[in-house]
């Protein structure tokens, strides 16, 4: 559970990540992306004050409203988009974000490539895989990953890794292991996996980026995921 003190929550999550990486015999650790969706600038500020610089949002419009002002105060912020992205918002996303974790279809690859060309800015791209084959979830089918990867590389996107959100309410480890295997098989380095409930497991299975919201900020009241 997150404590009321964001500094304490942040320290606890960072410690847990370090411990999990050590336990797994890793020489490196994972980047903590603090997921600040639905949280106000006032709620985010304490984490900035104590040194957290990597944040994630799931909606372009919400991020556009919050982050330019925060960035003016903390220019070294790194902002990641972790939510579904409509192709018509690709240019806005490229303009604002340093990384995009939801690249999941050829039409979006094309829109992002065009936006990057136009803006001369190339955010790191993670290809999202629908690892549990759930109809309501974003991400490409496991079987379509090789074609999507070829498409993204062919279009010149800087492919940094794979991303997935495993099915809720079941053991996540097998899904993390599958995503790690897919990344190995396809020669991509990054693995964006693990949320508040399971980020330590994800780190032991090789996550390079964990996306942690409620364990840092407390629950999102009545919020959409
Ligand atoms: C909201 C969200 C998270 C963070 O979820 P918590 O359970 O609050 O840690 C991580 N990844 C994605 C894609 C999200 O939408």
XYZ file of N, CA and C and ligand atoms in Angstrom:
690
model
N 0.835 -1.215 0.000
C 0.000 0.000 0.000
C 0.862 1.254 0.000
N 0.469 2.271 -0.768
C 1.214 3.517 -0.719
C 0.963 4.203 0.622
N 1.958 4.835 1.162
C 1.734 5.609 2.381
C 1.218 6.982 1.977
N 0.851 7.811 2.936
C 0.373 9.153 2.607
C 1.510 10.048 2.167
N 2.719 9.612 2.454
C 3.887 10.414 2.143
C 4.489 9.942 0.820
N 4.381 10.756 -0.233
C 4.854 10.301 -1.537
C 6.351 9.969 -1.540
N 7.109 10.673 -0.703
C 8.547 10.392 -0.653
C 8.784 8.978 -0.151
N 7.983 8.591 0.843
C 8.114 7.253 1.413
C 7.674 6.184 0.403
N 6.570 6.444 -0.295
C 6.106 5.496 -1.308
C 7.144 5.327 -2.401
N 7.707 6.445 -2.832
C 8.708 6.393 -3.906
C 9.931 5.594 -3.461
N 10.389 5.857 -2.245
C 11.556 5.136 -1.741
C 11.259 3.637 -1.642
N 10.050 3.295 -1.197
C 9.687 1.881 -1.046
C 9.651 1.174 -2.396
N 9.065 1.839 -3.399
C 8.988 1.214 -4.731
C 10.392 1.079 -5.335
N 11.194 2.109 -5.187
C 12.567 2.024 -5.716
C 13.349 0.898 -5.046
N 13.196 0.772 -3.731
C 13.867 -0.310 -2.996
C 13.414 -1.675 -3.500
N 12.104 -1.802 -3.687
C 11.564 -3.095 -4.123
C 12.102 -3.461 -5.515
N 12.246 -2.460 -6.372
C 12.783 -2.714 -7.717
C 14.240 -3.180 -7.617
N 15.017 -2.490 -6.797
C 16.426 -2.854 -6.630
C 16.555 -4.266 -6.069
N 15.716 -4.575 -5.062
C 15.752 -5.903 -4.447
C 15.396 -6.985 -5.459
N 14.351 -6.745 -6.244
C 13.908 -7.748 -7.218
C 14.992 -7.981 -8.271
N 15.646 -6.905 -8.695
C 16.700 -7.046 -9.712
C 17.863 -7.858 -9.155
N 18.228 -7.588 -7.915
C 19.324 -8.332 -7.267
C 18.970 -9.798 -7.124
N 17.746 -10.025 -6.631
C 17.253 -11.391 -6.419
C 17.364 -12.200 -7.711
N 17.100 -11.557 -8.831
C 17.125 -12.253 -10.109
C 18.536 -12.315 -10.687
N 19.507 -11.791 -9.939
C 20.883 -11.824 -10.426
C 21.152 -10.846 -11.552
N 20.316 -9.824 -11.645
C 20.539 -8.836 -12.715
C 21.627 -7.861 -12.324
N 22.406 -7.454 -13.313
C 23.440 -6.453 -13.056
C 22.879 -5.051 -13.246
N 21.772 -4.966 -14.002
C 21.148 -3.662 -14.238
C 19.875 -3.572 -13.388
N 19.152 -2.489 -13.549
C 17.877 -2.390 -12.844
C 16.821 -1.931 -13.845
N 15.611 -1.633 -13.359
C 14.543 -1.209 -14.266
C 14.233 0.261 -14.028
N 13.834 0.929 -15.098
C 13.424 2.329 -14.989
C 12.008 2.393 -14.432
N 11.829 3.198 -13.409
C 10.505 3.381 -12.820
C 9.779 4.521 -13.542
N 8.686 4.173 -14.209
C 7.828 5.198 -14.817
C 6.674 5.442 -13.842
N 6.607 6.631 -13.296
C 5.528 6.973 -12.364
C 4.294 7.358 -13.183
N 3.256 6.526 -13.091
C 2.058 6.761 -13.908
C 1.139 7.748 -13.183
N 1.052 8.948 -13.759
C 0.380 10.053 -13.073
C -0.972 10.406 -13.670
N -1.548 9.493 -14.459
C -2.870 9.752 -15.040
C -3.879 10.051 -13.936
N -4.755 10.966 -14.209
C -5.815 11.461 -13.305
C -5.276 12.274 -12.120
N -3.972 12.341 -11.963
C -3.403 13.086 -10.837
C -3.095 14.526 -11.267
N -3.324 15.453 -10.366
C -3.121 16.861 -10.683
C -1.649 17.233 -10.569
N -1.313 18.393 -11.118
C 0.060 18.882 -11.007
C 0.467 19.001 -9.537
N -0.479 19.383 -8.682
C -0.173 19.506 -7.254
C 0.166 18.158 -6.629
N -0.465 17.107 -7.119
C -0.168 15.771 -6.594
C 1.142 15.224 -7.158
N 1.497 15.681 -8.352
C 2.729 15.207 -9.004
C 3.956 15.923 -8.432
N 3.781 17.189 -8.068
C 4.915 18.031 -7.648
C 5.792 17.409 -6.556
N 5.198 16.781 -5.510
C 6.068 16.213 -4.471
C 7.053 15.174 -5.007
N 6.632 14.392 -5.998
C 7.559 13.400 -6.564
C 8.679 14.083 -7.349
N 8.332 15.145 -8.042
C 9.357 15.909 -8.761
C 10.350 16.510 -7.780
N 9.822 17.012 -6.678
C 10.687 17.656 -5.682
C 11.715 16.693 -5.106
N 11.372 15.405 -5.067
C 12.330 14.459 -4.489
C 13.047 13.643 -5.555
N 13.012 14.156 -6.792
C 13.936 13.616 -7.789
C 13.379 12.672 -8.832
N 12.101 12.282 -8.720
C 11.560 11.425 -9.785
C 11.435 12.246 -11.071
N 11.898 11.701 -12.180
C 11.857 12.459 -13.428
C 11.139 11.746 -14.567
N 10.844 10.459 -14.415
C 10.215 9.712 -15.501
C 8.750 9.463 -15.147
N 7.852 9.965 -15.991
C 6.421 9.884 -15.721
C 5.684 9.320 -16.924
N 4.498 8.767 -16.671
C 3.684 8.228 -17.745
C 2.252 8.690 -17.642
N 1.647 8.903 -18.812
C 0.243 9.297 -18.897
C -0.428 8.403 -19.929
N -1.767 8.258 -19.831
C -2.420 7.399 -20.805
C -3.328 8.144 -21.776
N -3.432 9.461 -21.614
C -4.247 10.217 -22.575
C -3.501 11.474 -23.008
N -3.441 11.669 -24.331
C -2.670 12.775 -24.892
C -3.194 14.112 -24.387
N -4.519 14.266 -24.423
C -5.103 15.566 -24.049
C -4.837 15.917 -22.587
N -4.992 14.933 -21.723
C -4.737 15.172 -20.300
C -3.267 15.550 -20.087
N -2.385 14.862 -20.784
C -0.949 15.145 -20.637
C -0.614 16.539 -21.156
N -1.268 16.926 -22.262
C -1.018 18.262 -22.826
C -1.441 19.356 -21.855
N -2.464 19.067 -21.067
C -2.950 20.075 -20.129
C -2.036 20.207 -18.906
N -1.382 19.111 -18.523
C -0.611 19.123 -17.272
C 0.880 19.381 -17.434
N 1.490 18.790 -18.467
C 2.944 18.665 -18.439
C 3.762 19.839 -18.953
N 3.270 20.616 -19.944
C 4.126 21.734 -20.393
C 4.525 22.662 -19.237
N 3.609 22.965 -18.331
C 3.948 23.851 -17.205
C 4.955 23.191 -16.268
N 4.789 21.887 -16.013
C 5.726 21.183 -15.129
C 7.109 21.087 -15.782
N 7.105 20.876 -17.092
C 8.374 20.784 -17.817
C 9.150 22.096 -17.798
N 8.398 23.195 -17.782
C 9.074 24.499 -17.739
C 9.885 24.622 -16.451
N 9.360 23.989 -15.375
C 10.074 24.040 -14.089
C 11.127 22.955 -13.970
N 10.881 21.809 -14.596
C 11.812 20.667 -14.510
C 12.121 20.194 -15.934
N 13.076 20.842 -16.605
C 13.305 20.557 -18.030
C 13.788 19.137 -18.309
N 14.283 18.431 -17.293
C 14.807 17.084 -17.559
C 13.772 15.981 -17.373
N 12.491 16.356 -17.325
C 11.430 15.349 -17.243
C 11.414 14.496 -18.508
N 11.143 13.190 -18.318
C 10.936 12.266 -19.438
C 9.497 11.798 -19.368
N 8.752 12.006 -20.453
C 7.331 11.686 -20.425
C 7.009 10.519 -21.372
N 6.332 9.492 -20.823
C 5.993 8.296 -21.608
C 4.479 8.216 -21.806
N 4.057 7.864 -23.012
C 2.639 7.617 -23.274
C 2.383 6.115 -23.158
N 1.493 5.721 -22.237
C 1.243 4.297 -22.035
C -0.175 3.891 -22.444
N -0.961 4.818 -22.965
C -2.353 4.496 -23.320
C -2.534 4.357 -24.817
N -3.679 3.851 -25.195
C -3.994 3.679 -26.612
C -3.910 5.015 -27.331
N -3.412 4.967 -28.556
C -3.197 6.195 -29.324
C -3.955 6.114 -30.641
N -4.787 7.133 -30.892
C -5.477 7.222 -32.175
C -4.521 7.830 -33.186
N -4.585 7.353 -34.418
C -3.648 7.841 -35.438
C -3.749 9.355 -35.621
N -4.957 9.894 -35.487
C -5.089 11.343 -35.699
C -4.423 12.157 -34.585
N -4.078 11.496 -33.479
C -3.363 12.200 -32.403
C -1.858 11.925 -32.446
N -1.393 11.233 -33.483
C 0.014 10.819 -33.528
C 0.955 12.020 -33.455
N 0.609 13.082 -34.189
C 1.510 14.239 -34.205
C 1.586 14.905 -32.831
N 0.432 15.032 -32.163
C 0.430 15.602 -30.810
C 1.285 14.749 -29.877
N 1.181 13.438 -30.027
C 1.926 12.529 -29.148
C 3.428 12.651 -29.394
N 3.816 12.704 -30.647
C 5.247 12.827 -30.972
C 5.796 14.145 -30.428
N 4.977 15.196 -30.514
C 5.429 16.508 -30.042
C 5.666 16.508 -28.533
N 4.824 15.793 -27.784
C 4.857 15.900 -26.325
C 5.700 14.830 -25.630
N 5.679 13.601 -26.145
C 6.235 12.472 -25.393
C 7.654 12.102 -25.831
N 8.402 11.532 -24.866
C 9.747 11.021 -25.140
C 9.723 9.541 -25.500
N 8.626 8.875 -25.153
C 8.477 7.466 -25.495
C 6.995 7.149 -25.651
N 6.687 6.223 -26.553
C 5.307 5.822 -26.819
C 5.228 4.299 -26.700
N 4.422 3.827 -25.739
C 4.401 2.390 -25.413
C 3.243 1.644 -26.062
N 2.494 2.275 -26.934
C 1.252 1.661 -27.411
C 1.202 1.560 -28.932
N 2.349 1.299 -29.554
C 2.383 1.152 -31.009
C 1.906 -0.267 -31.323
N 0.716 -0.381 -31.926
C 0.129 -1.728 -32.021
C -0.502 -2.061 -33.366
N -0.339 -1.179 -34.376
C -0.940 -1.512 -35.683
C -0.243 -0.722 -36.789
N -0.268 -1.271 -38.008
C 0.440 -0.631 -39.123
C -0.023 0.798 -39.388
N -1.335 1.080 -39.251
C -1.801 2.443 -39.542
C -1.187 3.436 -38.558
N -0.988 3.012 -37.321
C -0.377 3.899 -36.325
C 1.126 4.058 -36.600
N 1.769 2.981 -37.021
C 3.182 3.064 -37.413
C 3.354 4.127 -38.497
N 2.480 4.078 -39.499
C 2.568 5.036 -40.607
C 2.346 6.464 -40.114
N 1.341 6.650 -39.252
C 1.043 7.990 -38.748
C 2.195 8.524 -37.898
N 2.798 7.661 -37.091
C 3.921 8.091 -36.248
C 5.140 8.424 -37.107
N 5.400 7.605 -38.109
C 6.554 7.857 -38.982
C 6.417 9.218 -39.668
N 5.197 9.500 -40.124
C 4.935 10.771 -40.803
C 5.132 11.945 -39.826
N 4.602 11.790 -38.606
C 4.718 12.852 -37.601
C 6.180 13.071 -37.214
N 6.950 11.999 -37.066
C 8.365 12.131 -36.692
C 9.147 12.848 -37.783
N 8.833 12.485 -39.017
C 9.477 13.133 -40.160
C 9.184 14.630 -40.128
N 7.916 14.969 -39.928
C 7.490 16.366 -39.966
C 8.103 17.173 -38.820
N 8.118 16.588 -37.613
C 8.562 17.350 -36.442
C 10.061 17.220 -36.185
N 10.725 16.276 -36.867
C 12.150 16.072 -36.633
C 12.433 15.624 -35.211
N 11.536 14.840 -34.643
C 11.665 14.362 -33.261
C 11.256 12.905 -33.253
N 12.059 12.068 -32.580
C 11.819 10.629 -32.688
C 11.721 9.958 -31.316
N 10.542 10.009 -30.688
C 10.371 9.329 -29.407
C 10.596 7.821 -29.539
N 11.155 7.222 -28.487
C 11.350 5.774 -28.457
C 9.997 5.075 -28.548
N 9.930 4.001 -29.315
C 8.663 3.300 -29.506
C 8.714 1.891 -28.931
N 7.689 1.542 -28.166
C 7.501 0.177 -27.691
C 6.310 -0.401 -28.445
N 6.459 -1.609 -28.969
C 5.353 -2.269 -29.644
C 4.515 -3.003 -28.602
N 3.228 -2.645 -28.546
C 2.360 -3.273 -27.539
C 1.797 -4.584 -28.066
N 1.951 -5.624 -27.246
C 1.488 -6.961 -27.609
C 0.288 -7.323 -26.730
N -0.770 -7.808 -27.345
C -1.946 -8.273 -26.599
C -1.636 -9.682 -26.099
N -0.876 -9.706 -25.013
C -0.198 -10.930 -24.585
C -1.163 -11.995 -24.077
N -2.340 -11.577 -23.591
C -3.335 -12.544 -23.108
C -4.438 -12.793 -24.122
N -4.257 -12.271 -25.351
C -5.242 -12.464 -26.418
C -6.651 -12.084 -25.947
N -6.775 -10.877 -25.374
C -8.066 -10.402 -24.859
C -8.709 -9.451 -25.868
N -9.955 -9.726 -26.261
C -10.587 -8.922 -27.316
C -10.682 -7.440 -26.986
N -10.867 -7.085 -25.708
C -11.079 -5.668 -25.369
C -9.775 -4.884 -25.240
N -8.643 -5.569 -25.275
C -7.372 -4.892 -25.001
C -6.664 -4.428 -26.260
N -5.863 -3.361 -26.097
C -5.003 -2.909 -27.172
C -3.832 -3.863 -27.327
N -3.053 -3.637 -28.375
C -1.895 -4.486 -28.612
C -2.106 -5.363 -29.817
N -1.027 -5.698 -30.500
C -1.140 -6.584 -31.654
C -1.171 -8.028 -31.156
N -1.774 -8.902 -31.956
C -1.768 -10.325 -31.626
C -0.326 -10.825 -31.647
N -0.039 -11.813 -30.803
C 1.319 -12.373 -30.754
C 1.767 -12.793 -32.162
N 0.854 -13.394 -32.897
C 1.193 -13.885 -34.242
C 1.524 -12.750 -35.208
N 1.001 -11.549 -34.933
C 1.233 -10.417 -35.843
C 2.473 -9.613 -35.489
N 3.122 -9.959 -34.377
C 4.268 -9.154 -33.932
C 5.407 -9.092 -34.967
N 5.815 -10.220 -35.576
C 6.927 -10.126 -36.528
C 6.639 -9.133 -37.658
N 5.401 -9.150 -38.177
C 5.055 -8.245 -39.276
C 5.045 -6.793 -38.796
N 4.509 -6.560 -37.589
C 4.456 -5.185 -37.070
C 5.864 -4.654 -36.810
N 6.715 -5.523 -36.291
C 8.099 -5.108 -36.024
C 8.801 -4.737 -37.328
N 8.623 -5.571 -38.338
C 9.247 -5.285 -39.642
C 8.726 -3.959 -40.190
N 7.437 -3.766 -40.052
C 6.794 -2.535 -40.521
C 7.394 -1.312 -39.806
N 7.506 -1.406 -38.472
C 8.005 -0.282 -37.672
C 9.469 0.010 -38.007
N 10.263 -1.044 -38.119
C 11.678 -0.833 -38.441
C 11.826 -0.290 -39.854
N 11.006 -0.816 -40.767
C 11.049 -0.347 -42.153
C 10.672 1.125 -42.268
N 9.757 1.570 -41.406
C 9.312 2.968 -41.444
C 10.279 3.884 -40.689
N 11.316 3.291 -40.094
C 12.319 4.103 -39.411
C 11.963 4.499 -37.990
N 10.956 3.850 -37.392
C 10.654 4.164 -35.987
C 11.774 3.626 -35.104
N 12.189 4.382 -34.093
C 13.174 3.851 -33.151
C 12.499 2.856 -32.197
N 12.558 1.577 -32.550
C 11.890 0.552 -31.740
C 12.760 0.233 -30.522
N 12.237 0.569 -29.340
C 13.008 0.390 -28.103
C 12.694 -0.925 -27.419
N 11.503 -1.479 -27.667
C 11.158 -2.706 -26.973
C 9.710 -3.101 -27.165
N 9.274 -4.025 -26.312
C 7.890 -4.511 -26.323
C 7.199 -4.101 -25.032
N 5.875 -3.979 -25.101
C 5.088 -3.604 -23.927
C 3.865 -4.501 -23.862
N 3.435 -4.825 -22.640
C 2.188 -5.578 -22.505
C 1.530 -5.302 -21.162
N 0.216 -5.490 -21.153
C -0.590 -5.464 -19.933
C -1.260 -6.838 -19.843
N -0.789 -7.709 -18.943
C -1.375 -9.049 -18.862
C -2.818 -9.003 -18.368
N -3.561 -10.099 -18.560
C -4.939 -10.163 -18.061
C -4.996 -9.881 -16.560
N -6.086 -9.242 -16.129
C -6.249 -8.937 -14.710
C -6.616 -10.196 -13.930
N -6.307 -10.209 -12.661
C -6.782 -11.234 -11.724
C -6.263 -12.641 -11.974
N -5.222 -12.769 -12.789
C -4.539 -14.064 -12.861
C -3.051 -13.807 -12.669
N -2.316 -14.856 -12.366
C -0.869 -14.764 -12.188
C -0.229 -14.149 -13.450
N 0.525 -13.066 -13.253
C 1.072 -12.347 -14.407
C 2.376 -12.959 -14.922
N 3.072 -13.713 -14.061
C 4.423 -14.169 -14.418
C 4.518 -14.888 -15.767
N 3.600 -15.821 -16.070
C 3.735 -16.499 -17.369
C 3.652 -15.533 -18.556
N 2.844 -14.490 -18.404
C 2.709 -13.513 -19.482
C 3.971 -12.660 -19.608
N 4.545 -12.302 -18.457
C 5.811 -11.555 -18.485
C 6.900 -12.406 -19.138
N 6.917 -13.693 -18.785
C 7.940 -14.579 -19.354
C 7.767 -14.705 -20.863
N 6.518 -14.771 -21.303
C 6.257 -14.868 -22.745
C 6.707 -13.593 -23.458
N 6.412 -12.436 -22.876
C 6.831 -11.179 -23.514
C 8.362 -11.108 -23.581
N 9.021 -11.557 -22.514
C 10.489 -11.548 -22.496
C 11.042 -12.462 -23.589
N 10.393 -13.610 -23.774
C 10.844 -14.528 -24.822
C 10.655 -13.910 -26.215
N 9.510 -13.256 -26.417
C 9.260 -12.616 -27.711
C 10.328 -11.560 -27.994
N 10.669 -10.782 -26.949
C 11.691 -9.736 -27.134
C 13.033 -10.373 -27.506
N 13.394 -11.431 -26.790
C 14.656 -12.139 -27.105
C 14.632 -12.669 -28.525
N 13.544 -13.361 -28.872
C 13.449 -13.986 -30.194
C 13.579 -12.955 -31.313
N 13.093 -11.739 -31.046
C 13.091 -10.735 -32.104
C 14.197 -9.702 -31.949
N 15.049 -9.924 -30.966
C 16.216 -9.051 -30.838
C 15.900 -7.619 -30.437
N 14.839 -7.417 -29.643
C 14.595 -6.063 -29.126
C 14.921 -6.038 -27.629
N 15.485 -4.939 -27.182
C 16.079 -4.905 -25.847
C 15.094 -4.548 -24.737
N 14.174 -3.637 -25.005
C 13.347 -3.090 -23.935
C 12.148 -3.963 -23.611
N 11.758 -3.973 -22.348
C 10.572 -4.717 -21.903
C 9.798 -3.833 -20.936
N 8.678 -3.268 -21.405
C 7.831 -2.435 -20.558
C 6.726 -3.306 -19.992
N 6.904 -3.757 -18.750
C 5.910 -4.645 -18.141
C 5.988 -4.560 -16.624
N 4.811 -4.714 -15.984
C 4.725 -4.634 -14.536
C 4.057 -3.344 -14.108
N 3.012 -3.478 -13.257
C 2.282 -2.342 -12.703
C 2.297 -2.482 -11.181
N 1.498 -1.680 -10.497
C 1.589 -1.666 -9.024
C 1.503 -3.058 -8.393
N 0.626 -3.901 -8.925
C 0.386 -5.196 -8.282
C 1.495 -6.208 -8.557
N 2.279 -5.993 -9.607
C 3.171 -7.074 -10.031
C 4.523 -6.594 -10.568
N 4.906 -5.364 -10.221
C 6.148 -4.854 -10.833
C 7.388 -5.605 -10.364
N 7.354 -6.119 -9.116
C 8.540 -6.855 -8.655
C 8.721 -8.149 -9.455
N 7.616 -8.844 -9.680
C 7.667 -10.045 -10.523
C 8.210 -9.706 -11.900
N 7.714 -8.597 -12.450
C 8.155 -8.196 -13.790
C 9.664 -7.937 -13.816
N 10.160 -7.305 -12.756
C 11.601 -7.008 -12.712
C 12.409 -8.310 -12.650
N 11.941 -9.278 -11.866
C 12.690 -10.541 -11.811
C 12.685 -11.232 -13.174
N 11.666 -10.947 -13.997
C 11.589 -11.591 -15.314
C 12.153 -10.718 -16.429
N 12.835 -9.636 -16.051
C 13.595 -8.894 -17.054
C 13.035 -7.554 -17.485
N 11.992 -7.047 -16.818
C 11.446 -5.741 -17.213
C 12.552 -4.686 -17.215
N 12.594 -3.880 -18.264
C 13.508 -2.730 -18.275
C 12.782 -1.458 -17.844
N 11.446 -1.468 -17.984
C 10.606 -0.342 -17.576
C 9.389 -0.886 -16.845
N 9.143 -0.403 -15.629
C 7.901 -0.751 -14.944
C 7.034 0.504 -14.864
N 5.717 0.298 -14.952
C 4.765 1.412 -15.011
C 3.915 1.379 -13.757
N 4.251 2.214 -12.794
C 3.643 2.113 -11.467
C 2.866 3.387 -11.137
N 1.558 3.228 -10.903
C 0.717 4.371 -10.560
C 0.276 4.358 -9.114
N -0.711 3.514 -8.815
C -1.360 3.585 -7.500
C -0.418 3.291 -6.331
N 0.611 2.501 -6.522
C 1.547 2.252 -5.418
C 2.329 3.519 -5.052
N 2.338 4.493 -5.955
C 3.015 5.767 -5.669
C 2.035 6.847 -5.241
N 0.907 6.918 -5.955
C -0.006 8.047 -5.776
C -1.236 7.713 -4.950
N -1.434 6.429 -4.633
C -2.696 6.032 -4.023
C -3.702 5.689 -5.105
N -4.853 5.162 -4.712
C -5.845 4.705 -5.693
C -6.397 5.858 -6.533
N -6.816 5.519 -7.758
C -7.474 6.504 -8.611
C -8.972 6.367 -8.388
N -9.556 7.379 -7.771
C -10.963 7.283 -7.377
C -11.870 7.356 -8.600
N -12.636 6.311 -8.804
C -13.609 6.290 -9.891
C -12.987 6.503 -11.255
N -11.699 6.223 -11.357
C -11.018 6.531 -12.607
C -11.133 5.391 -13.600
N -11.144 5.757 -14.854
C -11.018 4.730 -15.881
C -9.559 4.297 -15.892
N -9.351 3.038 -16.212
C -7.969 2.553 -16.292
C -7.318 3.236 -17.463
C -2.763 2.920 -15.294
C -1.725 2.138 -15.982
C -0.610 1.657 -15.263
C -0.426 1.849 -13.764
O -1.358 1.087 -13.062
P -1.246 0.897 -11.452
O -1.925 -0.393 -11.219
O -1.933 2.060 -10.852
O 0.173 0.844 -11.115
C 0.350 0.966 -15.973
N 0.237 0.748 -17.308
C -0.806 1.195 -18.023
C -0.866 0.914 -19.475
C -1.820 1.901 -17.386
O -2.869 2.324 -18.102
